[in-house]
Tab-separated table of C-alpha atoms in Angstrom:
chain	number	residue	atom	x	y	z
A	21	UNK	CA	18.657	9.386	15.287
A	22	UNK	CA	18.392	5.697	14.482
A	23	UNK	CA	20.484	2.855	15.766
A	24	UNK	CA	22.346	2.418	12.460
A	25	UNK	CA	23.547	6.001	12.419
A	26	UNK	CA	24.470	5.902	16.131
A	27	UNK	CA	26.560	2.693	15.798
A	28	UNK	CA	28.063	4.027	12.529
A	29	UNK	CA	29.125	7.217	14.259
A	30	UNK	CA	30.577	5.258	17.146
A	31	UNK	CA	32.502	3.015	14.791
A	32	UNK	CA	33.825	6.138	12.983
A	33	UNK	CA	34.876	7.700	16.281
A	34	UNK	CA	36.759	4.484	17.158
A	35	UNK	CA	38.498	4.647	13.755
A	36	UNK	CA	39.512	8.223	14.330
A	37	UNK	CA	40.917	7.463	17.808
A	38	UNK	CA	42.932	4.542	16.378
A	39	UNK	CA	44.213	6.804	13.584
A	40	UNK	CA	45.231	9.535	15.954
A	41	UNK	CA	47.010	6.947	18.126
A	42	UNK	CA	48.862	5.747	15.106
A	43	UNK	CA	49.811	9.250	13.969
A	44	UNK	CA	50.968	10.086	17.482
A	45	UNK	CA	53.225	6.987	17.753
A	46	UNK	CA	54.707	7.122	14.209
A	47	UNK	CA	54.879	10.919	13.910
A	48	UNK	CA	53.702	10.936	10.337
A	49	UNK	CA	50.445	11.446	8.399
A	50	UNK	CA	49.290	11.324	4.818
A	51	UNK	CA	48.978	14.329	2.486
A	52	UNK	CA	45.747	15.515	0.810
A	53	UNK	CA	44.862	16.319	-2.785
A	54	UNK	CA	42.026	18.406	-4.305
A	55	UNK	CA	40.012	18.052	-7.499
A	56	UNK	CA	36.777	19.268	-8.968
A	57	UNK	CA	33.971	16.785	-8.495
A	58	UNK	CA	30.412	16.096	-9.457
A	59	UNK	CA	28.305	17.810	-6.831
A	60	UNK	CA	24.826	19.224	-6.081
A	61	UNK	CA	25.743	22.840	-6.714
A	62	UNK	CA	29.007	24.397	-7.829
A	63	UNK	CA	29.593	26.477	-4.716
A	64	UNK	CA	32.721	26.362	-2.605
A	65	UNK	CA	31.348	24.488	0.379
A	66	UNK	CA	29.431	21.967	-1.754
A	67	UNK	CA	32.536	21.248	-3.756
A	68	UNK	CA	34.465	20.624	-0.528
A	69	UNK	CA	31.727	18.405	0.919
A	70	UNK	CA	31.543	16.383	-2.234
A	71	UNK	CA	35.292	16.069	-2.375
A	72	UNK	CA	35.336	14.772	1.175
A	73	UNK	CA	32.721	12.183	0.411
A	74	UNK	CA	34.521	10.885	-2.681
A	75	UNK	CA	37.930	11.137	-1.011
A	76	UNK	CA	36.693	9.108	1.970
A	77	UNK	CA	35.532	6.370	-0.321
A	78	UNK	CA	38.865	5.828	-2.042
A	79	UNK	CA	41.491	7.179	0.425
A	80	UNK	CA	41.827	3.845	2.110
A	81	UNK	CA	42.805	2.074	-1.187
A	82	UNK	CA	46.556	1.963	-0.474
A	83	UNK	CA	46.121	0.306	2.904
A	84	UNK	CA	43.522	-2.162	1.520
A	85	UNK	CA	45.743	-2.990	-1.458
A	86	UNK	CA	48.738	-3.664	0.829
A	87	UNK	CA	46.667	-5.863	3.203
A	88	UNK	CA	45.162	-7.788	0.312
A	89	UNK	CA	48.561	-8.274	-1.360
A	90	UNK	CA	50.422	-9.382	1.702
A	91	UNK	CA	47.568	-10.900	3.633
A	92	UNK	CA	48.788	-9.318	6.880
A	93	UNK	CA	48.838	-5.976	8.633
A	94	UNK	CA	49.682	-4.540	12.089
A	95	UNK	CA	47.076	-5.154	14.577
A	96	UNK	CA	46.236	-1.458	15.019
A	97	UNK	CA	45.999	-1.015	11.224
A	98	UNK	CA	43.561	-3.952	10.830
A	99	UNK	CA	41.433	-2.673	13.706
A	100	UNK	CA	41.380	0.820	12.208
A	101	UNK	CA	40.363	-0.498	8.727
A	102	UNK	CA	37.658	-2.738	10.250
A	103	UNK	CA	36.253	0.225	12.211
A	104	UNK	CA	36.154	2.384	9.115
A	105	UNK	CA	34.583	-0.296	7.044
A	106	UNK	CA	32.013	-1.033	9.708
A	107	UNK	CA	31.149	2.720	9.916
A	108	UNK	CA	30.458	2.854	6.235
A	109	UNK	CA	28.516	-0.376	6.148
A	110	UNK	CA	26.283	0.855	9.002
A	111	UNK	CA	25.722	4.143	7.201
A	112	UNK	CA	24.293	2.230	4.294
A	113	UNK	CA	21.768	0.695	6.643
A	114	UNK	CA	21.169	4.289	7.980
A	115	UNK	CA	20.378	5.505	4.443
A	116	UNK	CA	17.993	2.633	3.842
A	117	UNK	CA	16.269	3.368	7.142
A	118	UNK	CA	15.992	7.102	6.314
A	119	UNK	CA	14.653	6.406	2.898
A	120	UNK	CA	11.986	4.158	4.321
A	121	UNK	CA	10.975	6.457	7.183
A	122	UNK	CA	11.682	9.948	5.682
A	123	UNK	CA	11.746	9.374	1.925
A	124	UNK	CA	15.119	11.183	1.916
A	125	UNK	CA	18.234	10.049	0.147
A	126	UNK	CA	21.488	11.681	-1.123
A	127	UNK	CA	22.661	9.851	-4.254
A	128	UNK	CA	26.302	11.196	-3.984
A	129	UNK	CA	26.645	9.872	-0.391
A	130	UNK	CA	24.989	6.548	-1.305
A	131	UNK	CA	27.111	5.867	-4.317
A	132	UNK	CA	30.403	6.790	-2.570
A	133	UNK	CA	29.345	4.677	0.435
A	134	UNK	CA	28.587	1.620	-1.678
A	135	UNK	CA	31.847	1.971	-3.552
A	136	UNK	CA	33.783	2.238	-0.271
A	137	UNK	CA	31.930	-0.808	1.227
A	138	UNK	CA	32.618	-2.918	-1.884
A	139	UNK	CA	36.313	-1.974	-1.594
A	140	UNK	CA	36.285	-3.235	2.005
A	141	UNK	CA	34.772	-6.666	1.120
A	142	UNK	CA	38.167	-8.398	0.581
A	143	UNK	CA	39.497	-6.873	3.727
A	144	UNK	CA	36.469	-7.916	5.769
A	145	UNK	CA	36.967	-11.492	4.466
A	146	UNK	CA	40.552	-11.549	5.583
A	147	UNK	CA	39.772	-9.889	8.873
A	148	UNK	CA	37.113	-12.471	9.742
A	149	UNK	CA	38.750	-15.663	8.425
A	150	UNK	CA	42.264	-14.952	9.612
A	151	UNK	CA	41.379	-13.657	13.075
A	152	UNK	CA	42.012	-9.957	12.741
A	153	UNK	CA	44.760	-10.543	10.216
């Protein structure tokens, strides 16, 4: 395991803890949707895995849109978004490292990760320049 994957996983764990804390305090959570996706093989588990990758890359859009539009967010929400964005950015470094050292890459995960990181760019700018929004 390389340092990028380890720090990415730790960042993701922090985001999950923040999300669980938010769900616990507000007593609400978001619903899920399902669709057929481009995947490696058209088998049940592969469709679910691909769906989770694509969903993860766009599921945060409502929060990012609201933060971008208003320019502010609750402290816990901004920390959660920053942890998730950091997780994905670190995973891009992990994929680069794995490609260089192992010649392995997963195009679906890479494209979804790049899309998600690009979507976070505006939030990262606000988070850094406005002091944690």
